[in-house]
Coordinates of C-alpha atoms in Angstrom, one line a residue:
M21 CA 16.0 20.4 3.8
R22 CA 13.7 20.8 1.0
A23 CA 14.5 19.4 -2.6
F24 CA 16.3 21.6 -5.1
V25 CA 13.8 21.6 -8.1
P26 CA 16.4 21.9 -10.9
E27 CA 17.8 18.6 -9.9
Y28 CA 14.7 16.9 -11.2
D29 CA 13.5 15.9 -14.7
L30 CA 9.9 15.3 -15.7
I31 CA 8.6 14.0 -18.7
I32 CA 5.0 13.5 -19.8
P33 CA 4.4 10.9 -22.5
Q34 CA 1.5 11.6 -24.9
D35 CA 0.1 8.1 -24.8
L36 CA 0.8 4.8 -23.3
S37 CA 2.7 3.5 -26.1
E38 CA 5.2 6.5 -25.9
A39 CA 5.3 5.8 -21.9
L40 CA 6.2 2.0 -22.3
S41 CA 8.9 2.7 -25.1
L42 CA 10.7 5.1 -23.0
L43 CA 10.6 2.6 -20.0
A44 CA 11.9 -0.1 -22.4
R45 CA 14.6 2.2 -23.8
D46 CA 15.8 3.6 -20.5
A47 CA 15.0 0.5 -18.1
G48 CA 15.6 1.8 -14.6
V49 CA 16.1 5.4 -15.3
W50 CA 12.3 6.9 -15.2
R51 CA 10.1 6.5 -12.0
P52 CA 6.4 6.5 -13.2
I53 CA 4.2 8.8 -11.1
A54 CA 0.4 9.3 -11.2
G55 CA -1.2 11.3 -8.6
G56 CA 2.2 11.8 -6.8
T57 CA 0.6 12.2 -3.4
D58 CA 3.1 10.2 -1.8
L59 CA 6.1 11.4 -3.8
M60 CA 5.5 15.2 -3.0
V61 CA 5.9 14.3 0.7
Q62 CA 9.3 12.8 0.0
F63 CA 9.9 15.8 -2.3
E64 CA 9.1 18.4 0.0
S65 CA 11.3 16.7 2.8
G66 CA 14.3 16.5 0.5
K67 CA 14.3 12.7 0.8
L68 CA 13.3 11.8 -2.9
S69 CA 16.1 9.9 -4.3
D70 CA 14.6 9.5 -8.0
K71 CA 15.7 12.4 -10.1
N72 CA 13.9 11.3 -13.3
L73 CA 10.1 11.3 -13.3
M74 CA 7.5 10.4 -15.7
S75 CA 4.0 11.4 -15.3
I76 CA 1.3 9.0 -16.4
G77 CA -1.7 10.0 -14.5
N78 CA -3.5 11.4 -17.4
L79 CA -2.8 8.6 -19.9
R80 CA -6.5 7.8 -20.9
E81 CA -5.5 4.0 -21.4
L82 CA -4.7 3.8 -17.8
R83 CA -7.9 5.5 -16.4
G84 CA -11.4 4.3 -16.0
I85 CA -13.6 1.4 -14.8
E86 CA -14.9 -1.2 -17.3
V87 CA -17.9 -3.5 -16.0
S88 CA -18.7 -6.9 -17.8
S89 CA -21.0 -9.5 -16.6
E90 CA -18.2 -11.5 -14.9
T91 CA -15.4 -8.8 -14.1
I92 CA -14.6 -5.3 -13.3
L93 CA -11.4 -4.0 -14.8
I94 CA -10.0 -0.8 -12.8
G95 CA -7.3 1.3 -14.6
A96 CA -4.3 1.7 -12.5
A97 CA -4.6 5.5 -12.8
T98 CA -8.0 5.7 -11.6
T99 CA -8.4 7.9 -8.5
Y100 CA -9.9 7.2 -5.1
T101 CA -12.6 9.5 -5.8
E102 CA -13.6 7.7 -9.0
L103 CA -13.6 4.4 -7.2
R104 CA -15.9 5.9 -4.2
G105 CA -18.5 7.1 -6.8
H106 CA -18.8 4.0 -8.8
A107 CA -22.3 2.2 -8.1
V108 CA -21.2 -1.3 -9.0
L109 CA -18.1 -0.9 -6.7
Q110 CA -20.3 0.4 -4.0
S111 CA -22.6 -2.7 -4.1
E112 CA -20.3 -5.5 -4.8
F113 CA -16.9 -4.4 -3.5
P114 CA -17.7 -2.2 -0.6
L115 CA -14.3 -2.8 1.1
L116 CA -12.6 -1.3 -1.8
V117 CA -14.9 1.7 -1.6
E118 CA -14.4 1.9 2.2
A119 CA -10.6 2.0 1.8
A120 CA -10.7 4.5 -0.8
S121 CA -12.9 6.8 1.4
V122 CA -10.4 6.7 4.4
T123 CA -7.2 7.2 2.5
G124 CA -5.8 10.6 3.2
S125 CA -7.7 13.8 2.5
I126 CA -10.3 14.6 -0.1
A127 CA -7.6 16.4 -1.9
N128 CA -5.7 13.1 -1.6
Q129 CA -8.5 11.2 -3.0
N130 CA -8.9 13.3 -5.9
R131 CA -5.5 12.9 -6.9
G132 CA -4.3 9.5 -5.6
T133 CA -4.7 6.5 -7.7
I134 CA -5.2 2.9 -7.1
G135 CA -2.2 1.8 -8.9
G136 CA 0.0 4.4 -7.1
N137 CA -1.2 3.0 -3.8
I138 CA -0.4 -0.5 -5.1
V139 CA 3.3 0.2 -6.4
N140 CA 4.2 2.4 -3.7
A141 CA 3.9 -1.0 -1.6
S142 CA 3.5 0.8 1.7
P143 CA 2.5 -2.0 4.4
A144 CA 0.1 0.7 5.9
A145 CA -1.7 1.4 2.6
D146 CA -5.4 1.1 3.0
S147 CA -6.4 -0.7 -0.2
P148 CA -4.2 -4.0 0.0
P149 CA -6.3 -5.7 2.5
A150 CA -9.3 -5.3 0.6
L151 CA -7.5 -6.2 -2.9
L152 CA -6.4 -9.6 -1.1
V153 CA -9.8 -10.5 0.5
Y154 CA -11.5 -10.0 -3.2
D155 CA -8.6 -12.1 -4.7
A156 CA -7.7 -9.2 -7.1
E157 CA -5.4 -9.8 -10.1
L158 CA -3.0 -7.5 -11.6
E159 CA -2.2 -6.7 -15.2
L160 CA 1.4 -5.7 -15.7
I161 CA 2.1 -4.3 -19.0
S162 CA 5.2 -3.4 -21.0
E163 CA 6.3 -2.9 -24.6
R164 CA 6.8 -6.5 -25.0
G165 CA 3.1 -7.2 -23.8
A166 CA 1.3 -8.2 -20.7
R167 CA 1.4 -10.7 -17.8
T168 CA -1.6 -11.3 -15.3
V169 CA -0.6 -12.1 -11.8
P170 CA -2.5 -12.5 -8.5
Y171 CA -2.3 -9.4 -6.2
Q172 CA -1.1 -11.6 -3.4
D173 CA 2.1 -12.5 -5.4
F174 CA 2.8 -8.8 -6.2
H175 CA 4.7 -7.6 -2.9
T176 CA 7.8 -9.4 -1.8
G177 CA 8.8 -7.5 1.0
Y178 CA 8.7 -4.1 2.7
R179 CA 8.4 -1.5 -0.4
T180 CA 9.4 -4.4 -2.9
T181 CA 7.4 -5.9 -5.7
I182 CA 7.8 -8.1 -8.5
L183 CA 7.4 -5.2 -11.1
R184 CA 10.2 -5.1 -13.6
P185 CA 11.9 -1.8 -14.5
E186 CA 10.1 -1.6 -17.9
E187 CA 6.7 -2.5 -16.5
L188 CA 3.7 -0.5 -15.3
V189 CA 0.6 -1.9 -13.5
G190 CA -1.9 -1.4 -16.2
S191 CA -5.1 -2.5 -14.6
I192 CA -6.7 -4.3 -11.5
L193 CA -9.2 -7.3 -12.2
L194 CA -11.9 -8.1 -10.0
S195 CA -14.3 -11.2 -10.1
R196 CA -17.9 -10.3 -9.8
N197 CA -18.4 -13.3 -7.3
T198 CA -19.1 -11.4 -4.2
G199 CA -22.8 -12.2 -3.9
G200 CA -24.1 -13.5 -0.5
L201 CA -20.6 -12.2 1.2
R202 CA -20.8 -10.3 4.4
H203 CA -18.1 -7.6 4.2
Y204 CA -16.1 -6.0 7.2
F205 CA -13.6 -3.2 7.0
R206 CA -11.8 -1.2 10.0
K207 CA -8.9 1.0 10.0
V208 CA -7.4 1.9 13.4
G209 CA -5.5 5.3 13.6
T210 CA -4.6 8.1 15.7
R211 CA -7.5 10.0 14.5
K212 CA -10.7 9.4 12.4
A213 CA -9.3 11.3 9.3
Q214 CA -5.8 11.8 7.3
S215 CA -4.3 9.1 9.6
I216 CA -2.0 6.3 8.6
S217 CA -3.3 3.1 9.8
K218 CA -1.9 1.4 12.9
V219 CA -3.8 -1.5 12.0
C220 CA -6.1 -2.1 9.0
M221 CA -8.3 -5.1 8.4
A222 CA -10.6 -6.1 5.6
A223 CA -12.6 -9.5 5.7
T224 CA -15.4 -11.3 3.9
A225 CA -17.4 -14.5 4.7
A226 CA -20.2 -16.6 3.5
M227 CA -22.3 -18.5 5.9
E228 CA -24.0 -21.8 5.7
G229 CA -26.5 -22.1 8.5
P230 CA -24.8 -21.3 11.8
A231 CA -21.4 -22.3 10.2
I232 CA -18.9 -20.4 8.1
K233 CA -18.8 -21.6 4.6
R234 CA -16.0 -19.4 3.1
I235 CA -14.0 -16.7 4.7
R236 CA -11.1 -14.3 3.7
I237 CA -9.1 -12.0 6.4
A238 CA -6.6 -9.6 5.5
L239 CA -4.6 -7.1 7.6
G240 CA -2.2 -4.2 7.0
S241 CA 0.2 -2.3 8.9
I242 CA 1.1 -5.5 10.9
A243 CA 4.0 -7.0 8.9
P244 CA 6.4 -5.9 5.9
T245 CA 3.3 -6.4 3.4
A246 CA -0.4 -6.6 3.8
I247 CA -1.1 -10.4 4.7
R248 CA -4.0 -12.8 4.3
C249 CA -4.4 -14.6 7.6
I250 CA -4.6 -18.2 6.1
R251 CA -4.2 -20.1 9.6
A252 CA -7.2 -18.1 10.8
E253 CA -9.1 -18.7 8.0
A254 CA -8.5 -22.6 8.0
A255 CA -9.5 -22.6 11.7
L256 CA -12.9 -21.0 10.9
V257 CA -14.2 -22.8 7.9
G258 CA -17.1 -25.2 8.9
Q259 CA -17.1 -24.0 12.5
P260 CA -20.0 -22.5 14.2
L261 CA -19.6 -19.2 15.5
D262 CA -19.4 -19.9 19.2
A263 CA -17.1 -18.5 21.9
N264 CA -14.4 -21.2 21.4
T265 CA -14.2 -20.5 17.7
I266 CA -13.8 -16.9 18.2
A267 CA -11.2 -17.2 20.7
T268 CA -9.4 -19.8 18.5
A269 CA -9.6 -17.4 15.5
K270 CA -8.3 -14.6 17.7
A271 CA -5.4 -16.5 18.9
E272 CA -4.5 -17.7 15.4
V273 CA -4.4 -14.2 14.0
M274 CA -2.2 -12.7 16.9
A275 CA 0.2 -15.6 16.1
E276 CA 0.3 -14.8 12.4
V277 CA 1.0 -11.1 12.5
K278 CA 4.5 -9.7 12.5
P279 CA 4.2 -6.3 13.8
I280 CA 7.0 -3.8 14.7
D281 CA 7.5 -1.0 17.3
D282 CA 7.6 2.4 15.5
F283 CA 6.7 6.0 16.0
R284 CA 2.9 5.3 15.3
S285 CA 2.5 2.3 17.6
T286 CA 4.2 -0.7 19.5
A287 CA 4.2 -4.2 18.0
A288 CA 2.3 -5.5 21.3
Y289 CA -0.7 -3.0 20.6
R290 CA -0.9 -3.9 17.0
R291 CA -1.0 -7.5 17.9
Q292 CA -3.8 -7.0 20.4
V293 CA -6.0 -5.0 18.1
A294 CA -5.5 -7.4 15.2
G295 CA -7.0 -10.1 17.6
N296 CA -9.6 -7.6 18.9
L297 CA -10.7 -6.7 15.3
M298 CA -11.0 -10.5 14.5
G299 CA -13.4 -11.0 17.4
E300 CA -15.3 -8.0 16.3
F301 CA -15.7 -9.4 13.0
L302 CA -16.7 -12.7 14.0
R303 CA -19.1 -11.4 16.6
T304 CA -20.7 -9.3 13.8
L305 CA -21.2 -12.4 11.7
S306 CA -22.8 -14.3 14.7
S307 CA -25.1 -11.6 15.4
S308 CA -26.2 -11.4 11.8
A309 CA -26.6 -15.1 11.7
G310 CA -28.9 -15.0 14.9
Q311 CA -26.4 -16.7 17.1
N312 CA -25.9 -16.0 20.8

């Protein structure tokens, strides 16, 4: 059943100050929307429970990418297309650019925003694994001020976050410390385009001779939220990239994930794919490091 349009209210604040004032005055009443790509799917199917919508996608204070010598600040209403086309992100944060390039269709990428992807809190979203491995931070803003939190602390469970009713995600902060890292991103879905991921993996590593000096591994679609594979990371640091190390890392990843059976795939398949992707990433590192 399709939604009945007159049942919904939409307001469009003129600027960020007005938006935050409305959220503070009517806490919990308004649902902020930017690109609305996920929301419109719910709306068309008659499953959109939020009746009061606030459009924030055109607020200039939430758009754009600012580059300094040490950081990159991405406005929450910045689109995937804008992420894809940014030269510094392409060079220093290719996993985020790759995630943006495989999110939905070109039309979705033109409208969908990085902030919306974060707040929507889907465990199958493509950008969270990249944000996790890059140790991203979020600026959460309200009429009372701003607070900065590690992205890894933002999601508390399936489609739940620490965001308060009067707050918006204002920006995403990335530290420009990716020099020397090797990057890996892989999305496994039913098809190559416009597919919701069955498993999504992002990883970075720095090598010291034949051994791993630093590594970050994150997976999506295998737990209620995207997760860092802390145990697998710990098992790999300082280790040479031989067959035993790769086998151990695969086993650790398969033990850490908590997938479910759903209409897109089975838990067993997701667990096996997560292990296979871990092995593929490490073999790629081994090959580029000149190992057998």
